[in-house]
Amino acid sequence: MTPESLAKSDTEAAHQTALFAWAALNTARWPELRWMHHIPNGGTRGSDARSAGIAGARLKAQGVRPGVADIFLPVKRGPWSGLYIEMKKPSLRPKREGSAGGLTTEQREFRDFAEQQGFGWTVCYDWDDAASVVTQYLQSQK
């Protein structure tokens, strides 16, 4: 399947899946892409409130933290020690400058922390945007 066909449902998960399909197609060009990975800090945790609560408590005990970005590329480029990407579904793309764009308070706090620690951080609203950011990042000076 192509990244384009994977992103047809227009959900955050579909666009993230499409990004990883794009990465798989480009690892020959950039071998570092094999280390790009998803950090499962969000998403559905169960079919009802009770099972979601149990799963959420278990994941929290295992180290899941609200606000941590969805994707991490542990590759040093320029001043950055790695790149975090927060994926959002396209409908959350800000309509005006200064809009939160679907970012939670915890996500904004994590962004600030990651940047203070020397990591790149960005939010992307579709797989193509994210692939572009990753391409630019990998092409920047080592």
Tab-separated table of C-alpha atoms in Angstrom:
chain	number	residue	atom	x	y	z
A	1	MET	CA	0.000	0.000	0.000
A	2	THR	CA	1.113	3.533	-0.692
A	3	PRO	CA	1.177	6.332	1.888
A	4	GLU	CA	-1.536	8.097	-0.138
A	5	SER	CA	-3.908	5.130	0.038
A	6	LEU	CA	-3.273	4.640	3.762
A	7	ALA	CA	-4.226	8.255	4.592
A	8	LYS	CA	-7.648	8.172	2.903
A	9	SER	CA	-9.605	7.909	6.161
A	10	ASP	CA	-8.139	11.271	7.218
A	11	THR	CA	-7.599	10.272	10.852
A	12	GLU	CA	-4.453	10.934	12.855
A	13	ALA	CA	-3.769	7.180	12.964
A	14	ALA	CA	-4.130	6.861	9.181
A	15	HIS	CA	-1.714	9.723	8.542
A	16	GLN	CA	0.766	8.334	11.047
A	17	THR	CA	0.562	4.910	9.370
A	18	ALA	CA	1.124	6.587	6.004
A	19	LEU	CA	4.203	8.376	7.378
A	20	PHE	CA	5.716	5.070	8.485
A	21	ALA	CA	4.917	3.554	5.084
A	22	TRP	CA	6.752	6.498	3.495
A	23	ALA	CA	9.677	5.932	5.907
A	24	ALA	CA	9.856	2.253	4.928
A	25	LEU	CA	10.042	3.277	1.272
A	26	ASN	CA	12.874	5.720	2.026
A	27	THR	CA	15.176	3.752	4.351
A	28	ALA	CA	17.540	2.970	1.478
A	29	ARG	CA	18.055	6.719	1.053
A	30	TRP	CA	18.177	7.434	4.805
A	31	PRO	CA	19.019	4.308	6.846
A	32	GLU	CA	18.387	6.326	10.030
A	33	LEU	CA	14.645	6.103	9.332
A	34	ARG	CA	14.663	2.529	10.616
A	35	TRP	CA	14.966	3.985	14.118
A	36	MET	CA	12.032	6.400	13.817
A	37	HIS	CA	9.342	5.120	16.149
A	38	HIS	CA	5.901	5.756	17.579
A	39	ILE	CA	5.413	6.535	21.273
A	40	PRO	CA	1.950	5.182	22.220
A	41	ASN	CA	0.836	7.848	24.686
A	42	GLY	CA	-2.671	8.369	23.311
A	43	GLY	CA	-5.414	6.523	21.558
A	44	THR	CA	-8.196	4.199	22.559
A	45	ARG	CA	-7.637	2.187	25.709
A	46	GLY	CA	-10.753	0.005	25.861
A	47	SER	CA	-14.305	-0.539	24.701
A	48	ASP	CA	-15.938	0.875	27.853
A	49	ALA	CA	-15.061	3.211	30.717
A	50	ARG	CA	-13.996	0.417	33.063
A	51	SER	CA	-11.646	-1.321	30.616
A	52	ALA	CA	-10.256	2.041	29.467
A	53	GLY	CA	-9.557	2.983	33.093
A	54	ILE	CA	-7.784	-0.308	33.774
A	55	ALA	CA	-5.703	-0.069	30.604
A	56	GLY	CA	-4.905	3.588	31.287
A	57	ALA	CA	-3.749	2.852	34.851
A	58	ARG	CA	-1.580	-0.030	33.629
A	59	LEU	CA	0.017	2.098	30.908
A	60	LYS	CA	0.607	4.997	33.297
A	61	ALA	CA	2.379	2.618	35.681
A	62	GLN	CA	4.518	1.447	32.740
A	63	GLY	CA	5.651	4.988	31.964
A	64	VAL	CA	3.121	6.504	29.563
A	65	ARG	CA	3.118	10.281	30.039
A	66	PRO	CA	0.537	12.757	28.760
A	67	GLY	CA	1.907	15.323	26.349
A	68	VAL	CA	4.835	13.298	24.986
A	69	ALA	CA	4.933	13.561	21.202
A	70	ASP	CA	3.711	10.710	18.981
A	71	ILE	CA	6.859	10.084	16.954
A	72	PHE	CA	10.566	10.301	17.682
A	73	LEU	CA	13.478	10.220	15.254
A	74	PRO	CA	16.624	9.651	17.374
A	75	VAL	CA	19.004	11.188	14.866
A	76	LYS	CA	21.270	14.153	15.592
A	77	ARG	CA	21.221	16.937	13.018
A	78	GLY	CA	22.564	20.444	13.427
A	79	PRO	CA	21.800	21.740	16.905
A	80	TRP	CA	19.156	19.058	17.551
A	81	SER	CA	19.744	15.743	19.341
A	82	GLY	CA	16.654	14.217	17.703
A	83	LEU	CA	13.253	15.171	16.328
A	84	TYR	CA	9.848	14.793	17.970
A	85	ILE	CA	6.707	14.974	15.833
A	86	GLU	CA	3.232	15.471	17.254
A	87	MET	CA	0.688	14.210	14.716
A	88	LYS	CA	-2.784	15.707	14.565
A	89	LYS	CA	-5.618	14.953	12.201
A	90	PRO	CA	-5.935	17.398	9.304
A	91	SER	CA	-9.176	18.930	10.597
A	92	LEU	CA	-7.274	20.302	13.631
A	93	ARG	CA	-4.955	22.405	11.451
A	94	PRO	CA	-5.187	25.969	12.827
A	95	LYS	CA	-7.392	28.324	10.855
A	96	ARG	CA	-5.669	31.382	12.281
A	97	GLU	CA	-2.264	32.349	13.645
A	98	GLY	CA	-1.843	31.634	17.354
A	99	SER	CA	-4.502	28.922	17.469
A	100	ALA	CA	-3.685	25.892	19.644
A	101	GLY	CA	-4.186	23.567	16.661
A	102	GLY	CA	-5.449	20.752	18.838
A	103	LEU	CA	-2.451	20.800	21.176
A	104	THR	CA	-3.158	20.115	24.830
A	105	THR	CA	-1.509	22.002	27.674
A	106	GLU	CA	0.650	18.927	28.354
A	107	GLN	CA	1.740	18.776	24.694
A	108	ARG	CA	2.768	22.426	24.733
A	109	GLU	CA	4.672	21.840	27.998
A	110	PHE	CA	6.449	18.813	26.490
A	111	ARG	CA	7.317	20.860	23.376
A	112	ASP	CA	8.936	23.534	25.534
A	113	PHE	CA	10.802	20.946	27.622
A	114	ALA	CA	12.048	18.995	24.568
A	115	GLU	CA	13.326	22.155	22.897
A	116	GLN	CA	15.092	23.256	26.109
A	117	GLN	CA	16.822	19.850	26.165
A	118	GLY	CA	18.125	20.235	22.614
A	119	PHE	CA	15.510	18.306	20.637
A	120	GLY	CA	13.597	19.468	17.603
A	121	TRP	CA	9.815	19.405	17.984
A	122	THR	CA	7.062	20.028	15.475
A	123	VAL	CA	3.379	19.391	14.938
A	124	CYS	CA	2.179	17.985	11.607
A	125	TYR	CA	-1.392	17.716	10.356
A	126	ASP	CA	-0.895	15.094	7.647
A	127	TRP	CA	1.656	12.470	6.605
A	128	ASP	CA	2.941	14.487	3.656
A	129	ASP	CA	3.708	17.461	5.902
A	130	ALA	CA	5.507	15.130	8.339
A	131	ALA	CA	7.486	13.449	5.533
A	132	SER	CA	8.563	16.902	4.352
A	133	VAL	CA	9.722	17.873	7.852
A	134	VAL	CA	11.652	14.609	8.236
A	135	THR	CA	13.246	15.060	4.813
A	136	GLN	CA	14.351	18.609	5.641
A	137	TYR	CA	15.626	17.460	9.029
A	138	LEU	CA	17.661	14.569	7.567
A	139	GLN	CA	19.091	16.803	4.820
A	140	SER	CA	20.322	19.390	7.338
A	141	GLN	CA	23.993	19.354	8.348
A	142	LYS	CA	25.199	16.646	10.700
